[in-house]
XYZ file of N, CA and C in Angstrom:
309
model
N 0.846 -1.187 0.000
C 0.000 0.000 0.000
C 0.886 1.243 0.000
N 0.586 2.243 -0.801
C 1.375 3.463 -0.889
C 1.081 4.407 0.259
N 1.871 5.463 0.329
C 1.664 6.454 1.379
C 0.463 7.322 1.020
N -0.038 8.071 2.006
C -1.159 8.970 1.750
C -0.799 10.027 0.721
N 0.467 10.427 0.707
C 0.889 11.440 -0.260
C 0.711 10.963 -1.694
N 0.739 9.671 -1.903
C 0.634 9.158 -3.267
C -0.751 8.613 -3.578
N -1.691 8.795 -2.690
C -3.043 8.305 -2.909
C -3.999 9.487 -3.073
N -4.062 10.052 -4.289
C -4.877 11.249 -4.497
C -6.367 11.019 -4.292
N -6.818 9.767 -4.300
C -8.242 9.495 -4.129
C -8.611 9.215 -2.681
N -7.680 9.364 -1.751
C -7.972 9.104 -0.350
C -8.914 10.184 0.184
N -9.720 9.850 1.195
C -10.597 10.853 1.794
C -9.828 12.063 2.321
N -8.643 11.833 2.878
C -7.842 12.946 3.388
C -7.434 13.883 2.256
N -6.985 13.321 1.134
C -6.585 14.144 -0.010
C -7.780 14.926 -0.550
N -8.943 14.307 -0.585
C -10.156 15.003 -1.043
C -10.516 16.139 -0.089
N -10.364 15.899 1.204
C -10.645 16.944 2.196
C -9.707 18.124 2.061
N -8.455 17.850 1.786
C -7.466 18.911 1.606
C -7.777 19.721 0.347
N -8.129 19.046 -0.725
C -8.486 19.742 -1.968
C -9.702 20.631 -1.754
N -10.681 20.145 -1.006
C -11.885 20.935 -0.724
C -11.546 22.144 0.134
N -10.657 21.977 1.106
C -10.239 23.083 1.964
C -9.618 24.192 1.131
N -8.678 23.832 0.260
C -8.007 24.825 -0.573
C -8.991 25.509 -1.519
N -9.851 24.727 -2.151
C -10.832 25.299 -3.081
C -11.752 26.284 -2.372
N -12.181 25.931 -1.177
C -13.080 26.795 -0.409
C -12.402 28.119 -0.071
N -11.155 28.066 0.370
C -10.445 29.301 0.695
C -10.259 30.185 -0.532
N -9.827 29.597 -1.636
C -9.603 30.392 -2.843
C -10.915 30.962 -3.381
N -12.008 30.237 -3.208
C -13.315 30.738 -3.654
C -13.786 31.901 -2.786
N -13.611 31.780 -1.487
C -14.070 32.830 -0.561
C -13.194 34.076 -0.583
N -11.963 33.929 -1.025
C -11.010 35.042 -0.988
C -10.339 35.173 -2.354
N -10.982 35.914 -3.266
C -10.492 36.006 -4.644
C -9.078 36.575 -4.771
N -8.627 37.381 -3.812
C -7.286 37.957 -3.882
C -6.224 37.078 -3.230
N -6.622 35.977 -2.632
C -5.668 35.055 -2.034
C -4.898 34.351 -3.151
N -3.576 34.466 -3.134
C -2.753 33.804 -4.150
C -2.229 32.464 -3.678
N -1.923 32.365 -2.385
C -1.396 31.106 -1.891
C -1.112 31.148 -0.408
N -0.793 29.979 0.131
C -0.435 29.889 1.548
C 0.448 28.671 1.764
N 1.264 28.765 2.795
C 2.185 27.703 3.166
C 1.810 27.240 4.565
N 1.683 25.925 4.725
C 1.357 25.352 6.027
C 2.598 24.719 6.628
N 2.739 24.874 7.908
C 3.846 24.269 8.642
C 3.289 23.495 9.822
N 4.073 22.579 10.303
C 3.712 21.816 11.486
C 4.784 21.958 12.539
N 4.382 21.805 13.793
C 5.345 21.841 14.890
C 6.134 20.539 14.856
N 7.417 20.619 14.590
C 8.258 19.423 14.458
C 8.262 18.589 15.736
N 8.137 17.295 15.538
C 8.254 16.369 16.645
C 7.028 16.255 17.529
N 6.000 17.023 17.243
C 4.801 16.963 18.067
C 3.717 16.176 17.350
N 2.900 15.459 18.099
C 1.783 14.780 17.451
C 0.813 15.814 16.902
N 0.101 15.438 15.859
C -0.857 16.365 15.254
C -2.136 16.327 16.076
N -2.465 17.453 16.704
C -3.673 17.546 17.514
C -4.314 18.895 17.258
N -5.611 18.934 17.363
C -6.329 20.202 17.231
C -7.345 20.258 18.360
N -8.366 21.073 18.205
C -9.370 21.193 19.255
C -8.870 22.128 20.337
N -8.876 21.660 21.585
C -8.476 22.502 22.707
C -6.963 22.720 22.779
N -6.199 21.864 22.145
C -4.742 21.991 22.159
C -4.304 23.094 21.198
N -3.075 23.542 21.367
C -2.517 24.500 20.422
C -2.475 23.861 19.040
N -2.744 24.627 17.974
C -2.719 24.043 16.633
C -1.341 23.494 16.293
N -1.315 22.338 15.674
C -0.062 21.730 15.266
C 0.212 21.981 13.785
N -0.795 22.410 13.060
C -0.659 22.814 11.661
C -1.102 24.276 11.614
N -0.301 25.128 11.006
C -0.639 26.547 10.966
C -0.104 27.167 9.688
N -0.662 28.312 9.318
C -0.223 29.026 8.116
C 1.046 29.804 8.444
N 2.123 29.482 7.755
C 3.393 30.172 7.956
C 3.501 31.391 7.041
N 2.858 31.329 5.880
C 2.873 32.426 4.911
C 1.526 32.477 4.211
N 1.083 33.687 3.930
C -0.137 33.900 3.148
C 0.161 35.049 2.192
N -0.128 34.855 0.898
C 0.131 35.909 -0.076
C -1.163 36.283 -0.799
N -1.225 37.553 -1.192
C -2.411 38.096 -1.843
C -2.018 38.807 -3.135
N -2.959 38.934 -4.043
C -2.737 39.596 -5.332
C -2.659 41.107 -5.181
N -3.179 41.610 -4.112
C -3.154 43.062 -3.859
C -2.803 43.278 -2.394
N -2.495 44.501 -2.063
C -2.223 44.841 -0.666
C -3.531 44.707 0.114
N -3.490 44.012 1.226
C -4.679 43.835 2.052
C -4.424 44.424 3.427
N -5.511 44.794 4.087
C -5.395 45.346 5.434
C -5.069 44.230 6.419
N -4.641 44.624 7.598
C -4.371 43.650 8.651
C -5.616 42.859 9.009
N -6.778 43.529 8.981
C -8.031 42.835 9.284
C -8.368 41.785 8.239
N -8.163 42.126 6.949
C -8.434 41.156 5.885
C -7.507 39.951 5.995
N -6.236 40.209 6.261
C -5.256 39.129 6.415
C -5.643 38.252 7.599
N -6.016 38.866 8.694
C -6.422 38.131 9.883
C -7.663 37.289 9.608
N -8.632 37.831 8.866
C -9.844 37.072 8.532
C -9.497 35.782 7.788
N -8.572 35.869 6.837
C -8.155 34.685 6.083
C -7.447 33.699 7.004
N -6.562 34.200 7.842
C -5.830 33.320 8.756
C -6.762 32.607 9.728
N -7.753 33.330 10.247
C -8.712 32.718 11.173
C -9.531 31.655 10.452
N -10.039 31.973 9.263
C -10.816 30.997 8.499
C -9.968 29.768 8.167
N -8.737 29.998 7.739
C -7.840 28.894 7.407
C -7.608 28.003 8.627
N -7.348 28.594 9.787
C -7.097 27.789 10.980
C -8.337 26.996 11.386
N -9.511 27.602 11.269
C -10.749 26.883 11.589
C -10.946 25.691 10.656
N -10.698 25.911 9.362
C -10.831 24.820 8.395
C -9.811 23.714 8.651
N -8.586 24.096 8.978
C -7.550 23.105 9.285
C -7.929 22.275 10.508
N -8.374 22.968 11.565
C -8.765 22.266 12.791
C -9.912 21.298 12.522
N -10.895 21.770 11.761
C -12.055 20.941 11.438
C -11.640 19.696 10.640
N -10.782 19.896 9.649
C -10.339 18.789 8.805
C -9.529 17.769 9.601
N -8.582 18.236 10.396
C -7.718 17.316 11.144
C -8.490 16.634 12.270
N -9.468 17.322 12.861
C -10.315 16.668 13.860
C -11.101 15.523 13.231
N -11.607 15.750 12.014
C -12.406 14.726 11.330
C -11.540 13.616 10.750
N -10.349 13.968 10.254
C -9.445 12.997 9.612
C -8.015 13.276 10.058
N -7.594 12.728 11.193
C -6.241 13.005 11.690
C -5.139 12.709 10.667
N -5.367 11.751 9.771
C -4.350 11.443 8.761
C -4.105 12.613 7.809
N -5.063 13.533 7.713
C -4.882 14.711 6.861
C -3.741 15.585 7.374
N -3.528 15.575 8.677
C -2.449 16.370 9.247
C -1.093 15.998 8.676
N -0.889 14.726 8.401
C 0.378 14.283 7.816
C 0.548 14.816 6.398
N -0.546 14.956 5.685
C -0.488 15.466 4.311
C -0.352 16.991 4.270
N -0.851 17.664 5.295
C -0.850 19.124 5.314
C 0.486 19.726 5.725
N 1.206 19.028 6.555
C 2.453 19.556 7.114
C 3.432 19.901 5.990
N 3.949 21.144 6.026
C 4.961 21.625 5.080
C 4.488 21.590 3.625
N 3.239 21.968 3.413
C 2.673 22.018 2.061
C 2.466 23.464 1.634
N 2.596 23.703 0.340
C 2.323 25.007 -0.261
C 1.120 24.861 -1.172
N 0.200 25.797 -1.067
C -1.002 25.814 -1.899
C -1.003 27.116 -2.685
N -1.219 27.027 -3.984
C -1.235 28.214 -4.841
C -2.485 28.181 -5.717
N -3.008 29.367 -5.962
C -4.169 29.487 -6.852
C -3.764 29.035 -8.252
N -4.626 28.302 -8.893
C -4.405 27.855 -10.265
C -5.134 28.809 -11.193
N -4.432 29.332 -12.164
C -5.049 30.225 -13.142
C -5.426 29.427 -14.367
N -6.617 29.674 -14.873
C -7.087 28.971 -16.070
C -7.223 29.939 -17.214
């Protein structure tokens, strides 16, 4: 059996794709974001400190601190929700970069 990283049809991979699509849809100026994990710590969410967090967020235009914060809060809520529902998603999210796809 392959790793989760190589199984694009896994529920975790589908959840991650939905998370990214939702963020890019809700925030048209969002260009991308980088997720990091706390090294050596188990992936936990909920009442614990987040173990997956946005290390970088980029936008197509200059945004206010409030707009940036709104995206970060939404992203963290979505991450917590996803990892609570599918802990294996945390392994796929750690140290990943997500970028808007232009068509």
